[in-house]
Short mmCIF file of C-alpha atoms (C1' of nucleotides) in Angstrom, two decimals:
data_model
loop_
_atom_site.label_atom_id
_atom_site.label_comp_id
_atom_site.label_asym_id
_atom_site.label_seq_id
_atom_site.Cartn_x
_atom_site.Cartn_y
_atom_site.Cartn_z
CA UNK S 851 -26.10 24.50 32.82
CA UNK S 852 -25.22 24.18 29.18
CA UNK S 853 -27.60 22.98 26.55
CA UNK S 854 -26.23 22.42 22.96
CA UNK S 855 -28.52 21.86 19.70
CA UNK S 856 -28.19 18.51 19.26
CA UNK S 857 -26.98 18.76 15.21
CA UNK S 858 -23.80 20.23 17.06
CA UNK S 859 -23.24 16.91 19.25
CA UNK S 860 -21.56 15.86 15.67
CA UNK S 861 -19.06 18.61 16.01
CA UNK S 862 -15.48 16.80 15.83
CA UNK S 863 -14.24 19.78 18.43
CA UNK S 864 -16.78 18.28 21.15
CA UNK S 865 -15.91 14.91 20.86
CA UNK S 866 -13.66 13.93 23.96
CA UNK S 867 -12.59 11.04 22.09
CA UNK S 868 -10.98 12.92 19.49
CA UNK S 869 -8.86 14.83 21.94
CA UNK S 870 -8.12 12.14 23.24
CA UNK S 871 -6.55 10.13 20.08
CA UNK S 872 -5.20 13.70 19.60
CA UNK S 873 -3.04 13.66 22.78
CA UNK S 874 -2.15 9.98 22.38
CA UNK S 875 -0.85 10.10 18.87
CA UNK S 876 1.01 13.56 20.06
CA UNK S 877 2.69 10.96 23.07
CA UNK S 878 3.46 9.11 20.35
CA UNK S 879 5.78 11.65 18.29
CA UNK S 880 7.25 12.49 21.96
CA UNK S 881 8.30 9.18 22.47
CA UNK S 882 9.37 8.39 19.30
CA UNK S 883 11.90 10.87 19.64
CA UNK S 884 12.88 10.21 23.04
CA UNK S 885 12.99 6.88 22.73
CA UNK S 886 15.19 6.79 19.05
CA UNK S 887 18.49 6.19 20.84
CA UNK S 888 17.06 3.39 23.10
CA UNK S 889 15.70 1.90 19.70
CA UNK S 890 12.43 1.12 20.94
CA UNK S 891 9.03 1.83 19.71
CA UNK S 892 6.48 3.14 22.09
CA UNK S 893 5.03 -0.34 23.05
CA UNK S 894 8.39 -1.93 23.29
CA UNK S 895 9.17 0.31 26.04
CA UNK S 896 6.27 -0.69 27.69
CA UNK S 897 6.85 -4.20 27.66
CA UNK S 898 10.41 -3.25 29.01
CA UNK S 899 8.64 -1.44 31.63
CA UNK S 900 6.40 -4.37 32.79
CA UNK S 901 9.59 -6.76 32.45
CA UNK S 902 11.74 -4.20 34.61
CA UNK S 903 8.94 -3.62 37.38
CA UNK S 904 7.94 -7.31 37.30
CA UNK S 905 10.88 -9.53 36.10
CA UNK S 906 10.37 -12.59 34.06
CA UNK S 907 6.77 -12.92 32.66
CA UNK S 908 4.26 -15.18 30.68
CA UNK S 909 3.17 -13.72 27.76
CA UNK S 910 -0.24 -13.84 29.09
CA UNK S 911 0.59 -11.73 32.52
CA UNK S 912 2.72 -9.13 30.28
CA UNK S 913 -0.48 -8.69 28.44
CA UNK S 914 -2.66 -8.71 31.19
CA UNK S 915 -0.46 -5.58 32.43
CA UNK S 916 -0.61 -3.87 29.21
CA UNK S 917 -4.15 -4.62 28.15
CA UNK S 918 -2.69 -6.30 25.38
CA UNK S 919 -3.39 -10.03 23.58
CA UNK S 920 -1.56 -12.43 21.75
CA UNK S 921 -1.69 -10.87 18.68
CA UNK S 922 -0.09 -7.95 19.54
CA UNK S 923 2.29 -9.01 21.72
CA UNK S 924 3.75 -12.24 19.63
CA UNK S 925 4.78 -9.85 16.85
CA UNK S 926 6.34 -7.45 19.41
CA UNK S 927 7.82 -9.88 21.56
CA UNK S 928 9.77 -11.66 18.49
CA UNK S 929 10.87 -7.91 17.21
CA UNK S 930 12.36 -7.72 21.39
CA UNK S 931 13.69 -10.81 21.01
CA UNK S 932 15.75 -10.02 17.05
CA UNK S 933 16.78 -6.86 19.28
CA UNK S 934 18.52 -8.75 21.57
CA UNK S 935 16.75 -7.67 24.27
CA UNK S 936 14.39 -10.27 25.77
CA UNK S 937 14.51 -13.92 24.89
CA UNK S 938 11.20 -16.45 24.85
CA UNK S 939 11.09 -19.77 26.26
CA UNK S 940 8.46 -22.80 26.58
CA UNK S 941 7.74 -23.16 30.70
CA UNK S 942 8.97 -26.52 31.81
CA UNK S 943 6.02 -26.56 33.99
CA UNK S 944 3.47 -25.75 31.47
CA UNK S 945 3.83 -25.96 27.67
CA UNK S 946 1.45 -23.39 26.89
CA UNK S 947 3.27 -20.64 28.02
CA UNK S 948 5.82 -18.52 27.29
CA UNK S 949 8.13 -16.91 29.67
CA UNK S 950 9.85 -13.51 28.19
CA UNK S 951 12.94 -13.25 29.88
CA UNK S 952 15.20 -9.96 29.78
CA UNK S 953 18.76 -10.83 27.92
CA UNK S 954 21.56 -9.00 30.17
CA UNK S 955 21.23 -6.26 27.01
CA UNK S 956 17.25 -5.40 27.99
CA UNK S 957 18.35 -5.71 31.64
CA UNK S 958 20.94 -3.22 31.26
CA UNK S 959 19.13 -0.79 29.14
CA UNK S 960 17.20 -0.09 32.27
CA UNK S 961 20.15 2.44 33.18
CA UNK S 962 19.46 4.37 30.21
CA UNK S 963 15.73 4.51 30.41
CA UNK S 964 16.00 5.96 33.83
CA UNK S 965 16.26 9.32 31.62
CA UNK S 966 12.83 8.88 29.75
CA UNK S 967 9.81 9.70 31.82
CA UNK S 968 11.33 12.57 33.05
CA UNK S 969 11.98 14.10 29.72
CA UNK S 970 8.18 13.15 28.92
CA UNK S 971 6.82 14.62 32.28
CA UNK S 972 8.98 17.84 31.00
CA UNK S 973 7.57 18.03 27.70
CA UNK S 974 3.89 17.65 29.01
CA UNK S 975 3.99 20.91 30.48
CA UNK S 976 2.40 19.43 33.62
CA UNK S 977 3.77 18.98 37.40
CA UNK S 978 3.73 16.15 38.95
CA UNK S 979 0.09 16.72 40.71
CA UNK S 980 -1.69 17.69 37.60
CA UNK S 981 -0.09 14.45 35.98
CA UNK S 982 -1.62 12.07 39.16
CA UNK S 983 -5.13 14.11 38.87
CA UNK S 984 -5.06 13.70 35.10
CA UNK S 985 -4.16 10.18 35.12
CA UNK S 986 -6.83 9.41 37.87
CA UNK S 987 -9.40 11.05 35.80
CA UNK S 988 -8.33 8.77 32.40
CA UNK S 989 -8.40 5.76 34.65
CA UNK S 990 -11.74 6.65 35.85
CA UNK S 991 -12.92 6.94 31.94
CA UNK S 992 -11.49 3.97 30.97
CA UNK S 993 -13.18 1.51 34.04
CA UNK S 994 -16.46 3.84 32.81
CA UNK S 995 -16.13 2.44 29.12
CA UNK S 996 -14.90 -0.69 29.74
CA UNK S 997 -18.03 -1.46 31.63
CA UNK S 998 -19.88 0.44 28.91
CA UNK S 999 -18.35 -1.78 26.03
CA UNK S 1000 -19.98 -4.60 27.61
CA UNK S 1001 -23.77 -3.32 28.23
CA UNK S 1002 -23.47 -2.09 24.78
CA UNK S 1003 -22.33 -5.26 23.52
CA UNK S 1004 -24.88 -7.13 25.40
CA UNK S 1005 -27.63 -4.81 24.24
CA UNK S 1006 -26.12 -5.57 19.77
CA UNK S 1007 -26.30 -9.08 20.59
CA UNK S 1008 -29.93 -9.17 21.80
CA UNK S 1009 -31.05 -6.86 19.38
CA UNK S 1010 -29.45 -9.48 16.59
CA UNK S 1011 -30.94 -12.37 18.52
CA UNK S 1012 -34.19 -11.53 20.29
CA UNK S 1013 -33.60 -14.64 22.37
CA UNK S 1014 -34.69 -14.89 26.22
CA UNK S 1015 -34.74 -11.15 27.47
CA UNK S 1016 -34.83 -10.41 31.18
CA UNK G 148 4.74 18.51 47.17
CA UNK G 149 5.29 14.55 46.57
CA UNK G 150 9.24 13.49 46.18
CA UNK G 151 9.38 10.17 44.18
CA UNK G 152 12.32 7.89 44.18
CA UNK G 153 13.52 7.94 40.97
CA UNK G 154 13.58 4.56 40.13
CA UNK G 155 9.98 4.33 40.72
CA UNK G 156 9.62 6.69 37.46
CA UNK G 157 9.87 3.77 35.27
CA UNK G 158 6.62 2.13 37.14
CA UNK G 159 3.88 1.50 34.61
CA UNK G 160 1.17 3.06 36.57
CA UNK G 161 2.92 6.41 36.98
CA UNK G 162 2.83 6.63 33.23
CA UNK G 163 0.85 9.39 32.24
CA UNK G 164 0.84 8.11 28.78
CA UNK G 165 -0.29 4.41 29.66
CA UNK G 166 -3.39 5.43 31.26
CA UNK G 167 -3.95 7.90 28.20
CA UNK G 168 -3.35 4.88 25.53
CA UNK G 169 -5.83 2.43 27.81
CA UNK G 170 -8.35 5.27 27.80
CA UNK G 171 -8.37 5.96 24.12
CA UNK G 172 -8.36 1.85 23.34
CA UNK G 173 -11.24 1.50 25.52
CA UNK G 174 -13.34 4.28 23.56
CA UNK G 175 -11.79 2.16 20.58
CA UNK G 176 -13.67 -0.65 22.40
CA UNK G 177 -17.28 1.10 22.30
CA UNK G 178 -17.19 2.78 18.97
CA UNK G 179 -16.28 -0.54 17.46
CA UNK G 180 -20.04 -2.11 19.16
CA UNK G 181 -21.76 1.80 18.50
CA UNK G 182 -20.73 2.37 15.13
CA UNK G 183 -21.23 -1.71 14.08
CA UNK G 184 -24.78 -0.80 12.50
CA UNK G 185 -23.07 2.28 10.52
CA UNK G 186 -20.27 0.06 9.23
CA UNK G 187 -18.08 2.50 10.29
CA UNK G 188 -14.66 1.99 11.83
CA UNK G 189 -13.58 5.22 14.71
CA UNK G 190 -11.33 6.68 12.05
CA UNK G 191 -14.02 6.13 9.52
CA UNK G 192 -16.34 7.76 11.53
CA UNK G 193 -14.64 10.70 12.19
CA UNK G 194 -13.86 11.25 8.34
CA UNK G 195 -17.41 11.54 8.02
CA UNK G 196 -17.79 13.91 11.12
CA UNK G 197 -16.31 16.51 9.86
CA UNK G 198 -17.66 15.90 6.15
CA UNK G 199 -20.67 16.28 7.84
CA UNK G 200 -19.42 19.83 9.32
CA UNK G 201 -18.23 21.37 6.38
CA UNK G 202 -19.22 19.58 3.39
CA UNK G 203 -16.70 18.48 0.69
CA UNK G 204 -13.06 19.04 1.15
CA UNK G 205 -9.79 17.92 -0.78
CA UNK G 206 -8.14 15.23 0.96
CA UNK G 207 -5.26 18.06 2.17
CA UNK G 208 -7.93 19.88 4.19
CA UNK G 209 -9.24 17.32 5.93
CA UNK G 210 -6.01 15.62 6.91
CA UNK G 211 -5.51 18.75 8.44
CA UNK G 212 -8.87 18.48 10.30
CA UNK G 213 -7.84 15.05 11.58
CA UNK G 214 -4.31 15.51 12.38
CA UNK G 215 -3.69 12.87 9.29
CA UNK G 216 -1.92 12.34 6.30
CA UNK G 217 -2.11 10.99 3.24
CA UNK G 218 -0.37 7.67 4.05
CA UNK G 219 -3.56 7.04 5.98
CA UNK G 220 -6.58 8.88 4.30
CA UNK G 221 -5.91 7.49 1.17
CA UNK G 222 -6.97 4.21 1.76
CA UNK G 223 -9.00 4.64 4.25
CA UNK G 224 -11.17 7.01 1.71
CA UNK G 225 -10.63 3.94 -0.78
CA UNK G 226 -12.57 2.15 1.78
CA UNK G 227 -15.70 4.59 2.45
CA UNK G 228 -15.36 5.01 -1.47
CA UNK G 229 -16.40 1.28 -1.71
CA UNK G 230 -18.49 1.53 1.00
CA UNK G 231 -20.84 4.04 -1.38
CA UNK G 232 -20.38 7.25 1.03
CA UNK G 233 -18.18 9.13 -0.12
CA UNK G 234 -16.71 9.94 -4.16
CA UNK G 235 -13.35 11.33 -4.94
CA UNK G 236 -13.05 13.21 -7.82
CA UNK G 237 -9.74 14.99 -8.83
CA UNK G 238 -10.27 19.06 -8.85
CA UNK G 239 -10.85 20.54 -12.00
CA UNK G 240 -8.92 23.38 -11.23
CA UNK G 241 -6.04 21.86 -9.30
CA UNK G 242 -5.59 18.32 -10.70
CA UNK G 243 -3.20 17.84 -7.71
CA UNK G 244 -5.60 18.22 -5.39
CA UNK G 245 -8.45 15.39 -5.01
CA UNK G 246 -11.97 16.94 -3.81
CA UNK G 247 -13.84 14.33 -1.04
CA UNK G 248 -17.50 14.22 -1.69
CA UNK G 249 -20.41 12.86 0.72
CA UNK G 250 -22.31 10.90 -1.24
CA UNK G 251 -26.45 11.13 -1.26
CA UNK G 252 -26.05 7.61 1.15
CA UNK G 253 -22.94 9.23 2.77
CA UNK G 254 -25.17 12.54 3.51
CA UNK G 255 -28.34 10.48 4.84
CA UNK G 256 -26.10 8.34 7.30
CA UNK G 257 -26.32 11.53 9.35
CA UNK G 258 -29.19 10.97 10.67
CA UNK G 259 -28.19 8.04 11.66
CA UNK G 260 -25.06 9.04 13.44
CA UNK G 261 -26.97 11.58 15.46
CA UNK G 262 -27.59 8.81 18.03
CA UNK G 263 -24.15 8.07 18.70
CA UNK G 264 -22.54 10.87 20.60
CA UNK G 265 -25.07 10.84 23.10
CA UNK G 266 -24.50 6.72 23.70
CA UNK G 267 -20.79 7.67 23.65
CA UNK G 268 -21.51 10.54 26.34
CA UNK G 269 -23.53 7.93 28.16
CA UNK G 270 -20.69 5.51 28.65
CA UNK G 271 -18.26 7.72 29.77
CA UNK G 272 -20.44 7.99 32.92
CA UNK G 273 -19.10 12.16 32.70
CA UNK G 274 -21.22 14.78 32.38
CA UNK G 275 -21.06 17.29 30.14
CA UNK G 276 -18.89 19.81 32.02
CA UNK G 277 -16.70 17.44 33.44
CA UNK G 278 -16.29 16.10 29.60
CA UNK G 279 -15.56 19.59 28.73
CA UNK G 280 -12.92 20.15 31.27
CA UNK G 281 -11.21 16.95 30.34
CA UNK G 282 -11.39 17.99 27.04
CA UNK G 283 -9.73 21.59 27.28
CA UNK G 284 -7.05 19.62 29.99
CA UNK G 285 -6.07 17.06 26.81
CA UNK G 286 -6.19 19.61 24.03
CA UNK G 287 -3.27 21.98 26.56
CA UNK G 288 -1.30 18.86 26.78
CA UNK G 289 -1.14 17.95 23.01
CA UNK G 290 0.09 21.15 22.11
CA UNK G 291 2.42 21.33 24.90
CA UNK G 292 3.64 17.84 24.01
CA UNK G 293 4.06 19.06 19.99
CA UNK G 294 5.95 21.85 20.53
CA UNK G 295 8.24 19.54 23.22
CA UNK G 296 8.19 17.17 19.80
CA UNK G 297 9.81 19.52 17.92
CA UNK G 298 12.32 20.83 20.29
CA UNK G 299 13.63 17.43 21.60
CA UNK G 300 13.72 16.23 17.22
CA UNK G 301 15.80 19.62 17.21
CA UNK G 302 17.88 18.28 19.99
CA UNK G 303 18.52 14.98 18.49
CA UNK G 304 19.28 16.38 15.14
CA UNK G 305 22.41 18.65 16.56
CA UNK G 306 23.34 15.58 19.04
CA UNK G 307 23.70 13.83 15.43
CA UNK G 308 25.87 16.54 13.75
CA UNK G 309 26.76 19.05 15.88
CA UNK G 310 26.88 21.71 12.77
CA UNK G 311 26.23 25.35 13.98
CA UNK G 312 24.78 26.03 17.32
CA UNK G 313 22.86 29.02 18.07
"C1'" DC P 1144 9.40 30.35 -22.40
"C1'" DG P 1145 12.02 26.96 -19.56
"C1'" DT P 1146 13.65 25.38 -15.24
"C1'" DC P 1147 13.27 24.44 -10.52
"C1'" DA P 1148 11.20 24.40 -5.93
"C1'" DT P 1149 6.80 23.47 -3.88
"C1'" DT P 1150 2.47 21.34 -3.25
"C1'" DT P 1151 -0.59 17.35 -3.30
"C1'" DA P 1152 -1.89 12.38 -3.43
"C1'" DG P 1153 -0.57 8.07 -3.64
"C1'" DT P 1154 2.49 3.97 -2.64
"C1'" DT P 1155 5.60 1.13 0.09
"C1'" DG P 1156 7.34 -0.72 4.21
"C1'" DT P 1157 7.18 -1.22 9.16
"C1'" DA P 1158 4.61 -1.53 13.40
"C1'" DG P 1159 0.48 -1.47 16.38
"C1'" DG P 1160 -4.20 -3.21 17.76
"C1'" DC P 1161 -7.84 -6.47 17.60
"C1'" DA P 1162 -11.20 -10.22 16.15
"C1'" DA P 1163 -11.31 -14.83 14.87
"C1'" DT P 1164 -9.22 -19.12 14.26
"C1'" DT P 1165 -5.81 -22.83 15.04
"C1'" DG P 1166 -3.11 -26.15 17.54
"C1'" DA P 1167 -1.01 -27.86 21.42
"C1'" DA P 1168 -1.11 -28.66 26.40
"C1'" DT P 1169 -3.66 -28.95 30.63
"C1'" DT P 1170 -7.52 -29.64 33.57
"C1'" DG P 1171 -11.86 -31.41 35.00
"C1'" DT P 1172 -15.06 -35.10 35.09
"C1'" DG P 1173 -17.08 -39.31 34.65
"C1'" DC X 801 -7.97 -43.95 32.05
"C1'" DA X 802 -10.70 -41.42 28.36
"C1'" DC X 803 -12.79 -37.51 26.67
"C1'" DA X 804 -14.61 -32.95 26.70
"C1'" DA X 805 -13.81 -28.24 28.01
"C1'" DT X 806 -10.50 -24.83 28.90
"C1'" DT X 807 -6.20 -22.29 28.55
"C1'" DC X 808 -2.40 -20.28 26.12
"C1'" DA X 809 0.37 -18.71 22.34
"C1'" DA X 810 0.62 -18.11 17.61
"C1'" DT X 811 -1.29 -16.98 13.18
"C1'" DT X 812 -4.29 -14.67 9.78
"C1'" DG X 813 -6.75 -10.91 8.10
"C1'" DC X 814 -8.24 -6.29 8.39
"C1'" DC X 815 -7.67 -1.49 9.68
"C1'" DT X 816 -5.01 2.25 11.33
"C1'" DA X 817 -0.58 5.32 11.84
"C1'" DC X 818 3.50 7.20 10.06
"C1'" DA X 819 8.06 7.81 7.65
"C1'" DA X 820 10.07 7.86 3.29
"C1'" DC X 821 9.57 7.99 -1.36
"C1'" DT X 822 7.30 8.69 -6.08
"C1'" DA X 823 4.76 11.09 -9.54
"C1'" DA X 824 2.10 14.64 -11.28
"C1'" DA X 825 0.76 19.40 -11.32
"C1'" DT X 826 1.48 24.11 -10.12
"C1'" DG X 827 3.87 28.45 -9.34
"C1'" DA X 828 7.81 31.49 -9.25
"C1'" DC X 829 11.51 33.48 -11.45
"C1'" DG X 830 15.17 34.34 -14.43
#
DNA sequence: CGTCATTTAGTTGTAGGCAATTGAATTGTG
DNA sequence: CACAATTCAATTGCCTACAACTAAATGACG
């Protein structure tokens, strides 16, 4: 049992959030050096990922994997696409979408990616248990907060609009 | 002891760093609806965090705080400069350096802050020791993952030109 | 004193992320 | 069939993040 003042709850060292971004952004400089000779970005990779596991996607299942919308992923999608590696076309079926498609270049690449997460698991430091229970514990905080968003949201909005309560 | 085949290492749900990324988006998610009535942005917020902590710095100092350079304070303190909380005034004594300064409405938000770890703490649904052990868990991974940073860029660089090896 | 390397902010260019809007296609309903 | 609501991708606008570069100021050293 640990009871902090509560002027110290603004301490930047106690917020999780921050070491979170921390170890994120330091993914980030991993990857970017990992991934130079692939020349993919960190999200590109991803995408690759979801098109490698999944095959042929709509742009709104790729960002249903990644947690990603539109906005991100048409920018990204027509960088993958200048690269050579993915190509986008109208579905016959439906006009809306947008299948991504890997090129025979983003299909092949797969060979060479096979290298990457275990270079990444290396440079983590962590075996391959501490990596499961860590990742179980982020997923766990991210359900928590996505759940959270919305209360919180819910509560803004009828603070702004005292409409009908419950 | 858990052998995986290694094609499986390219699934998306085995990435550590996926399930780091969605975990630090979704915290994006709830800062954006907690800090709405500050005005604040996350980044924003944490500028002010540690302004809070330790008073005026030069813009050098607290990039080093944040883990962030110029290319992104300097407009993002262009921002809270509009935003009346914070002044920059070049040092008298080292006109390279430019000293940040909490404003008397940047100092009084404060008080107003002091709600929003807790509702942060809240929607995590962790307690404060399990927070704490996350915490320490993330902060041993980012510096393992820097110092892997700069070995693998060290790597690349002699792959490039393979000058004198040790 | 003068020159040169270093330090410090700022700027530019590229790339994510996300909210809000737009426009086209599809679906549901009368 | 007609028309409204919905779905989907793209676009716009704003805010990070970071590499590479610029410009100004400082410090060290001959």
């Amino acid at each position: 049992m640990t009871t902090t003042p509560t002027a110290d709850w603004l301490r930047l060292d106690q917020q999780i959030c921050f070491s979170l971004n921390a170890a994120s952004r330091a993914f980030g400089g991993v990857y970017r050096v990992v991934l130079k000779d692939l020349g993919l970005t960190y999200p590109q990779y991803l995408v690759m990922l979801v098109l490698w596991e999944h095959g042929d996607l709509p742009v709104k299942k790729l960002g249903e994997h990644l947690r990603l919308d539109s906005g991100t992923l048409s920018p990204l999608l027509k960088r993958l696409e200048a690269a050579g590696l993915v190509r986008r076309e109208r579905s016959a079926r439906d006009e809306r979408s947008v299948e991504v498609r890997l090129t025979e270049e983003g299909a092949a690449m797969r060979e060479r990616a096979l290298q990457v997460p275990r270079r990444i698991a290396t440079a983590t430091g962590f075996d391959v248990d501490e990596i499961r229970a860590l990742r179980a514990r982020l997923d766990q905080l991210t359900e928590a907060l996505d759940a959270a968003a919305v209360e919180e949201a819910a509560v803004n909005a009828a603070a702004e609009s005292p409409g009908r309560g419950a």
